[in-house]
mmCIF file of C-alpha atoms and ligand atoms in Angstrom:
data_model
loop_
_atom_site.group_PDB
_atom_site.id
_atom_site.type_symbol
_atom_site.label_atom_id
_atom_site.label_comp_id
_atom_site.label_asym_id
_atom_site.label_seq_id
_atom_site.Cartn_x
_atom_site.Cartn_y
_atom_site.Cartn_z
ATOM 1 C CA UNK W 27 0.000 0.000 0.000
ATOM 2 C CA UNK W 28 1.128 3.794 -0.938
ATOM 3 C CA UNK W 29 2.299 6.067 2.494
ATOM 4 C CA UNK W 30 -0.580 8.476 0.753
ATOM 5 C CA UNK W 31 -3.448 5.576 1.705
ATOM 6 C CA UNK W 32 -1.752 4.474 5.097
ATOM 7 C CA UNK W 33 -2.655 6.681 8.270
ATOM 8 C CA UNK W 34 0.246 6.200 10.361
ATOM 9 C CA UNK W 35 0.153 7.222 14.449
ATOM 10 C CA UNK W 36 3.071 7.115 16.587
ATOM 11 C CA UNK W 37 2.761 5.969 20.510
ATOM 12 C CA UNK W 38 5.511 7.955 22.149
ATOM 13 C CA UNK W 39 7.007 5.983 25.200
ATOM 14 C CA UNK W 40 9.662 6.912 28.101
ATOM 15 C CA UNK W 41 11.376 9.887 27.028
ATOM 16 C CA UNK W 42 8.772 11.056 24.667
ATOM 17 C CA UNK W 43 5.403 12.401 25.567
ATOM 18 C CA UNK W 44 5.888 15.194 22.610
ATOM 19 C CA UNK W 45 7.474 14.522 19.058
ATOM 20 C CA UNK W 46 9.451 16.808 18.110
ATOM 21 C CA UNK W 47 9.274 18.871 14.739
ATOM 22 C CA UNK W 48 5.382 18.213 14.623
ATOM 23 C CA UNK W 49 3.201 20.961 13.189
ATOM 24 C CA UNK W 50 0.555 20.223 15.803
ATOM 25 C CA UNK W 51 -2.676 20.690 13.585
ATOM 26 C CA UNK W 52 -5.819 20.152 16.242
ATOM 27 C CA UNK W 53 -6.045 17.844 19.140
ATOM 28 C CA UNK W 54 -9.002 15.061 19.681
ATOM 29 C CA UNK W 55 -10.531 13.881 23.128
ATOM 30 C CA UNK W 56 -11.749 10.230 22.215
ATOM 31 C CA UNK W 57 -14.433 8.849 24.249
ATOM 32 C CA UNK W 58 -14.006 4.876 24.013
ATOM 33 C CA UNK W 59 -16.261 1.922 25.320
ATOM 34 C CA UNK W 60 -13.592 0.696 27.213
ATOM 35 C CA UNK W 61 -12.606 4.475 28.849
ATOM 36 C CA UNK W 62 -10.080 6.780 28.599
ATOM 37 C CA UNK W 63 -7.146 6.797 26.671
ATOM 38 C CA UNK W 64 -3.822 8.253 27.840
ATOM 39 C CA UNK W 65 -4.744 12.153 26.598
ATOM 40 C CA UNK W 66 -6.109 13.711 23.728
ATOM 41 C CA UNK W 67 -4.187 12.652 20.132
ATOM 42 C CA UNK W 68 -2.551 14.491 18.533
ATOM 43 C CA UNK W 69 -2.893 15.056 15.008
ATOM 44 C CA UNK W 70 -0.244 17.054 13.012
ATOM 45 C CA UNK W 71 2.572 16.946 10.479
ATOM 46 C CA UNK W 72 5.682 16.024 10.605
ATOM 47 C CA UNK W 73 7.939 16.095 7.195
ATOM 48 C CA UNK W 74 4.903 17.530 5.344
ATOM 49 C CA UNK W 75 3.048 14.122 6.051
ATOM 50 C CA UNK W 76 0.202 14.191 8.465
ATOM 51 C CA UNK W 77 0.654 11.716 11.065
ATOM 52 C CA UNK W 78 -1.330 10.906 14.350
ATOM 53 C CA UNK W 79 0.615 10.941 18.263
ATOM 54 C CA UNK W 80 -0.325 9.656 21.478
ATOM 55 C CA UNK W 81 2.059 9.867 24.131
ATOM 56 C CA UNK W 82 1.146 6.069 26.167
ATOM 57 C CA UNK W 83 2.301 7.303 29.265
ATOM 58 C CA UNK W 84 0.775 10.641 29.196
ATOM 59 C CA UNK W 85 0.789 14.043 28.027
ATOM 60 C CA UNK W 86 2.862 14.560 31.851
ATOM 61 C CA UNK W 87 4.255 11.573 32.217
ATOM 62 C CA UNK W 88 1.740 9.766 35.198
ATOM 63 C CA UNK W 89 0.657 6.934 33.405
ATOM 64 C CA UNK W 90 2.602 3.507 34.847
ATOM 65 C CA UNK W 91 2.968 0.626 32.212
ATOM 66 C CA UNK W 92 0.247 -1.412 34.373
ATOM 67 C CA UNK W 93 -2.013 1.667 34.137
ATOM 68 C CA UNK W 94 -1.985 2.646 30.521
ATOM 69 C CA UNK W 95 -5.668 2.081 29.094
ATOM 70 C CA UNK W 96 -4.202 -0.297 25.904
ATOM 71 C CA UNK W 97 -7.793 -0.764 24.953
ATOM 72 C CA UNK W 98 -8.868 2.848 24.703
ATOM 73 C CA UNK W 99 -5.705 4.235 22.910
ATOM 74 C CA UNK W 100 -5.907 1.215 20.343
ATOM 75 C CA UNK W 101 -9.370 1.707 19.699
ATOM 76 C CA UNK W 102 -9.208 5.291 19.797
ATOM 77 C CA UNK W 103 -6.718 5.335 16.949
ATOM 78 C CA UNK W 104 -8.636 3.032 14.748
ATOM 79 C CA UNK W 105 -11.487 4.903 15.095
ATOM 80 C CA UNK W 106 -9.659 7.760 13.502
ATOM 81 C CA UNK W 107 -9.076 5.052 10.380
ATOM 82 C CA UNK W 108 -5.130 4.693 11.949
ATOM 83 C CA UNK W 109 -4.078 1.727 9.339
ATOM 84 C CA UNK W 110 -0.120 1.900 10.653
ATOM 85 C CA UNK W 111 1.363 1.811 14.267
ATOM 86 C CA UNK W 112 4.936 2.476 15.356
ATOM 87 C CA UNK W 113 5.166 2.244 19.179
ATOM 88 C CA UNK W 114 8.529 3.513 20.589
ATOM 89 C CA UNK W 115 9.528 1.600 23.823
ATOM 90 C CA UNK W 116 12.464 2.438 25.872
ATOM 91 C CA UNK W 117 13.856 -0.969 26.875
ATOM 92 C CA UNK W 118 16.973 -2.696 29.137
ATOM 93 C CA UNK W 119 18.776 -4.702 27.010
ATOM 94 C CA UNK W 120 19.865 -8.284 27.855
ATOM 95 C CA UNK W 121 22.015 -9.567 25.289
ATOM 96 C CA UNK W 122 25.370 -8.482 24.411
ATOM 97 C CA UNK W 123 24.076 -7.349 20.427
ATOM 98 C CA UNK W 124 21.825 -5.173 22.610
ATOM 99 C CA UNK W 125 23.553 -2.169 24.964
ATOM 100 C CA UNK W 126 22.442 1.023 26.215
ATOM 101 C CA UNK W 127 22.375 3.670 23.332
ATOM 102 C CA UNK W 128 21.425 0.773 20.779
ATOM 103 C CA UNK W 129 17.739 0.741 19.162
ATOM 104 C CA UNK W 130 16.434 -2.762 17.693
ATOM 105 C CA UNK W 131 13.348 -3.622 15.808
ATOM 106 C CA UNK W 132 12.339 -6.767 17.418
ATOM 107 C CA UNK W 133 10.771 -9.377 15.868
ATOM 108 C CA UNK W 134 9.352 -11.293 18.550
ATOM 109 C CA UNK W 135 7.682 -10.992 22.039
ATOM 110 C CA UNK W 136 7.004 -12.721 25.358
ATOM 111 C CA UNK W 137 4.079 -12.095 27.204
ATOM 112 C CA UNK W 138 4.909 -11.720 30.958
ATOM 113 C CA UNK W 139 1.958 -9.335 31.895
ATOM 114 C CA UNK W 140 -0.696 -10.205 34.630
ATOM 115 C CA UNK W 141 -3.802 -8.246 35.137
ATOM 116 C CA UNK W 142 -4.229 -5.731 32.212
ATOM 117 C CA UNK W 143 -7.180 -6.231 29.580
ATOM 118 C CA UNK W 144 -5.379 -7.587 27.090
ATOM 119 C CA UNK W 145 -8.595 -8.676 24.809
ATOM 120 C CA UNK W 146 -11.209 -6.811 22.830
ATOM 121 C CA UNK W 147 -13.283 -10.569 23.306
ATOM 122 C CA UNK W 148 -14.341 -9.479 26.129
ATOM 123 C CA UNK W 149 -17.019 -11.864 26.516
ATOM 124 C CA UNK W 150 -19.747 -8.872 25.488
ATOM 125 C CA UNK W 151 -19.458 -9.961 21.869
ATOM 126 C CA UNK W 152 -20.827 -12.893 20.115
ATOM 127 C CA UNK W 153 -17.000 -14.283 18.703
ATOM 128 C CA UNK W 154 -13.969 -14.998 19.878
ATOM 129 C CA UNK W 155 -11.302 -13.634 18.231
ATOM 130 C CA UNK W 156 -8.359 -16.094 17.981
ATOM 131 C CA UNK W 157 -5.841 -13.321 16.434
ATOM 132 C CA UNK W 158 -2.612 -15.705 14.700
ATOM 133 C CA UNK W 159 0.131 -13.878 16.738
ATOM 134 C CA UNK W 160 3.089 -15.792 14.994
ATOM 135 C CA UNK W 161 4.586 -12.542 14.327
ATOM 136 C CA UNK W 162 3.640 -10.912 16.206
ATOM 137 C CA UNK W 163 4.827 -7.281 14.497
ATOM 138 C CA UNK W 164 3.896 -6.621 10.668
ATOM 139 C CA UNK W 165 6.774 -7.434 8.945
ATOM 140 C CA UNK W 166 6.136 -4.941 6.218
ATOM 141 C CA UNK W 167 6.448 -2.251 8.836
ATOM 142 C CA UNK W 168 10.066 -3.609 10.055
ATOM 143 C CA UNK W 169 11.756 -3.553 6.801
ATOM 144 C CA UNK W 170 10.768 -0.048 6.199
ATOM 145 C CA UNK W 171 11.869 1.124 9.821
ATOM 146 C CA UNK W 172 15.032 -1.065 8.787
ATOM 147 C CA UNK W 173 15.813 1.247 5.825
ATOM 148 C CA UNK W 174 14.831 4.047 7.674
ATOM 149 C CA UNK W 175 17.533 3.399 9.921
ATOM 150 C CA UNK W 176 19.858 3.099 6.927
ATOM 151 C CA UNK W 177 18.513 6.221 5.449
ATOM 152 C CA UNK W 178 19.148 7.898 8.740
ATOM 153 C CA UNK W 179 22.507 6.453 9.522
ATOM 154 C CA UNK W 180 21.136 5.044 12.269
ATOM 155 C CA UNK W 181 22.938 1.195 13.564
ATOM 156 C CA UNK W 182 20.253 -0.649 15.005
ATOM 157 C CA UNK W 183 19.715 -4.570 15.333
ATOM 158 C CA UNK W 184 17.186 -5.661 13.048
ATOM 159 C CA UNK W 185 15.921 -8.484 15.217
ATOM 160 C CA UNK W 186 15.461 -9.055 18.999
ATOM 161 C CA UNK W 187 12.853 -11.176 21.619
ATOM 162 C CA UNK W 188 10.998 -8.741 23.939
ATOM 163 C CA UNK W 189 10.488 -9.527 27.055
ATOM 164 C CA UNK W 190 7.080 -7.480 28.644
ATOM 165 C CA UNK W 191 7.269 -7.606 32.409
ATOM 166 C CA UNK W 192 4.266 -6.229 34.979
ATOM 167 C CA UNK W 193 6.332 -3.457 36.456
ATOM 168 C CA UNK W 194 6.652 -1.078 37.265
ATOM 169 C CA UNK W 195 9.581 -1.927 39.444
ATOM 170 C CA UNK W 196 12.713 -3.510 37.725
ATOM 171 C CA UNK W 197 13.638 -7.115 37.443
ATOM 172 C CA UNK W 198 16.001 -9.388 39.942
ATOM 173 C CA UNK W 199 19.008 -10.457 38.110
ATOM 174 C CA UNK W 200 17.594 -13.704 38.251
ATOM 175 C CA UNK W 201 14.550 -13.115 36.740
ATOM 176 C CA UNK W 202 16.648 -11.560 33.736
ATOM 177 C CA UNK W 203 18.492 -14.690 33.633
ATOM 178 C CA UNK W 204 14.957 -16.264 33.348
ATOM 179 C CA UNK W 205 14.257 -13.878 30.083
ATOM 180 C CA UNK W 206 17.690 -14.699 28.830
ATOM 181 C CA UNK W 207 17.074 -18.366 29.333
ATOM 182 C CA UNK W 208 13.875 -18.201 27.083
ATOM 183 C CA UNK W 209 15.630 -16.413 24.393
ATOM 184 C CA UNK W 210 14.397 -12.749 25.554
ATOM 185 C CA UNK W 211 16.914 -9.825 24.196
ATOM 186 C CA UNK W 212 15.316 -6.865 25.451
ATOM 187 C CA UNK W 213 12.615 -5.825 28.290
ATOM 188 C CA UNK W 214 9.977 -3.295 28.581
ATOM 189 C CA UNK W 215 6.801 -3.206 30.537
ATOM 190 C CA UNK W 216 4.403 -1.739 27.931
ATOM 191 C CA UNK W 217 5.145 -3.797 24.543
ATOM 192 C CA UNK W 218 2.035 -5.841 25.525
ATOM 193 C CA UNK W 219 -0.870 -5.835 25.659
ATOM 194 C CA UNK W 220 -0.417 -3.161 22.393
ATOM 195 C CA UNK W 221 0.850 -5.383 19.823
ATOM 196 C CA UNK W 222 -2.078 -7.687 20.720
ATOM 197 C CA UNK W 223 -4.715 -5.354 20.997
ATOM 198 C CA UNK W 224 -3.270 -3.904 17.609
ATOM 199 C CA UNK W 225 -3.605 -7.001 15.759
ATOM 200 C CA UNK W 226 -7.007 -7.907 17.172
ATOM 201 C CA UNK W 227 -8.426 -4.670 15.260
ATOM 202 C CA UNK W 228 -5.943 -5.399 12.223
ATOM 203 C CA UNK W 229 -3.882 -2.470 12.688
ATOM 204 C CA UNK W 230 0.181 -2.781 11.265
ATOM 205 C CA UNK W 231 2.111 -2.236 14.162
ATOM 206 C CA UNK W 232 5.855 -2.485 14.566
ATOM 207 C CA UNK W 233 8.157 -1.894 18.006
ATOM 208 C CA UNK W 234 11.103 1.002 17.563
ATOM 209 C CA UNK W 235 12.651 -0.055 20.692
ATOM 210 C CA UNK W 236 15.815 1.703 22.384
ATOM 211 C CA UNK W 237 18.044 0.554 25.218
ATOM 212 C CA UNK W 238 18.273 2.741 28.188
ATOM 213 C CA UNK W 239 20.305 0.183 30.401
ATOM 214 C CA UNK W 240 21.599 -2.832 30.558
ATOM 215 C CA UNK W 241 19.015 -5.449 32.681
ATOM 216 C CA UNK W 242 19.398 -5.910 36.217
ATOM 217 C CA UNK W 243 22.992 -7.802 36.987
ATOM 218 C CA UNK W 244 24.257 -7.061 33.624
ATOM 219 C CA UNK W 245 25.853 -3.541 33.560
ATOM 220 C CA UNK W 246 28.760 -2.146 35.388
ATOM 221 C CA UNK W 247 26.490 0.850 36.310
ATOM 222 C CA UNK W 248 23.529 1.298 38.412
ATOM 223 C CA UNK W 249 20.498 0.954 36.079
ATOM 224 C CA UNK W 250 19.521 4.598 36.837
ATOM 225 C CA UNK W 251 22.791 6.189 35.857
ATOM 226 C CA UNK W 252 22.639 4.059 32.534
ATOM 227 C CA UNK W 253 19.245 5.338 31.825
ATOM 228 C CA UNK W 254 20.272 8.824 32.216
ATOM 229 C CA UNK W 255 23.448 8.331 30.061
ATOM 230 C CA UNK W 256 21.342 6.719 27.514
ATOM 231 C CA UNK W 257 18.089 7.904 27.349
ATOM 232 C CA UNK W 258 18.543 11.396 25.125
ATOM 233 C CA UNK W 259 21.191 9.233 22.940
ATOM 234 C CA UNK W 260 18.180 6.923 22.096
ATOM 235 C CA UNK W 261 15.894 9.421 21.716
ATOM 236 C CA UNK W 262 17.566 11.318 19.468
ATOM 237 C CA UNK W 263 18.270 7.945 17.106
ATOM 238 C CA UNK W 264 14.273 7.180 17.648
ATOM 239 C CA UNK W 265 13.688 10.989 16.380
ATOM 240 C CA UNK W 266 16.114 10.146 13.362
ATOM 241 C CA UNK W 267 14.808 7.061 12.345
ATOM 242 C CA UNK W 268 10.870 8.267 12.217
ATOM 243 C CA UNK W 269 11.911 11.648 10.214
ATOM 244 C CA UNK W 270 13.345 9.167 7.609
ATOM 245 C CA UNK W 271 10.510 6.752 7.720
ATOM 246 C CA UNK W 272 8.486 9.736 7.495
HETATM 247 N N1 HPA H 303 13.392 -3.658 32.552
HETATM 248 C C1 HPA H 303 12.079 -3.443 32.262
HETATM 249 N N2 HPA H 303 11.657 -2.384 31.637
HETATM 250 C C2 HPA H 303 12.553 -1.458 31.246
HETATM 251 C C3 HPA H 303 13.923 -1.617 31.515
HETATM 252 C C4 HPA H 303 14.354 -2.791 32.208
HETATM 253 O O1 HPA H 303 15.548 -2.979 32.473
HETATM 254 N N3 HPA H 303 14.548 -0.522 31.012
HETATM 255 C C5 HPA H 303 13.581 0.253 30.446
HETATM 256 N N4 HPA H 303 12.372 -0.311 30.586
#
């Protein structure tokens, strides 16, 4: 499909509750049947293409992972005819093709959420969606944040398991020896339910995920200090990568 017929939204993560270089053109409150979402989107342009943003954790920054209303900001943003979805998720990175300051385009996820409503089957509606999750990310959508990356001058790793965790506090270094053990690369706390939700209502959605730290027992620093070394580094190759895409 042409960029010209694809409505693309971003969901800004960590480190990004405003995108830079957007030509903010009007702002929508979306009332959903399953709530609120996490503020009004944002609809603007950015590169002379009009593109949709919704900061996940908030326009301030109060939302925690467990608290973000997945439901209503997926919903919301297909009701607004949202075809495309790139999330941006600030992660801890567990394998050694994955440090701080690195993004990666994963390919694959492992669900270690409890508690959040993860379905649209809610049980109100006559079927049961069984969505294939396989891949869980639309592939189409990863090659052309891969080129971006090229375009931008960006290095990234192309491929990587991500590990979603409850949160909000950190992991043990156990635990990340858990992840590592089931072939996790990289963990967040708010990579799922979103790429299930997105796929339930057949949206493309893709992960442009950048390591803030190295996981718990892996790093020479405290996890803190890495995410402050890190974070603007990451953000500024997230900011690179989407002008290109863009
Ligand atoms: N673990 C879980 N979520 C995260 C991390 C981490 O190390 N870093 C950024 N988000």
């Amino acid at each position: 499909m042409s960029k010209e017929m694809t409505k693309l939204a971003i969901i800004g993560g960590t480190g990004m509750t405003k995108l830079d270089g957007l030509e903010i053109i009007r702002r929508e409150a979306v009332y959903t049947p399953y709530g609120e979402t996490s503020g009004f989107l944002i609809f603007g342009k950015l590169n002379e293409r009009e593109i949709c943003f919704l900061p996940r954790h908030g326009h301030s920054y109060t939302i925690p992972p467990h608290k973000v209303n997945y439901r209503a900001n997926i919903w919301a943003l297909k009701s607004f005819g949202i075809t495309d979805v790139i999330a941006v998720n600030a992660v801890g990175g567990i394998a050694k093709n994955t440090p701080p300051g690195i993004v990666v385009i994963p390919d694959q996820i492992i669900d270690y959420t409890y508690g959040r409503e993860h379905t649209f089957s809610d049980g109100n509606k006559p079927n049961v969606q069984h969505i294939d999750f396989t891949k869980p990310y639309s592939e189409e959508l990863r090659i052309e944040l891969i080129s971006a990356a090229e375009k931008a001058n960006v290095e990234i790793v192309e491929d990587g398991v991500y590990a979603v965790t409850q949160g909000p506090r950190l992991e043990s270094a156990a635990e990340v020896n858990r992840l590592e053990n089931d072939g996790c690369t990289l963990i967040g706390m708010t990579g799922m339910p979103e790429a299930g939700l997105a796929r339930e209502l057949g949206l493309n959605y893709v992960s442009c995920a950048f390591v803030v730290n190295w996981a718990a027992g892996r790093g020479e620093l405290d996890i803190h200090a890495d995410i402050e070394k890190y974070l603007n580094k990451g953000m500024h190759s997230v900011r690179a990568i989407l002008k290109a895409f863009i």
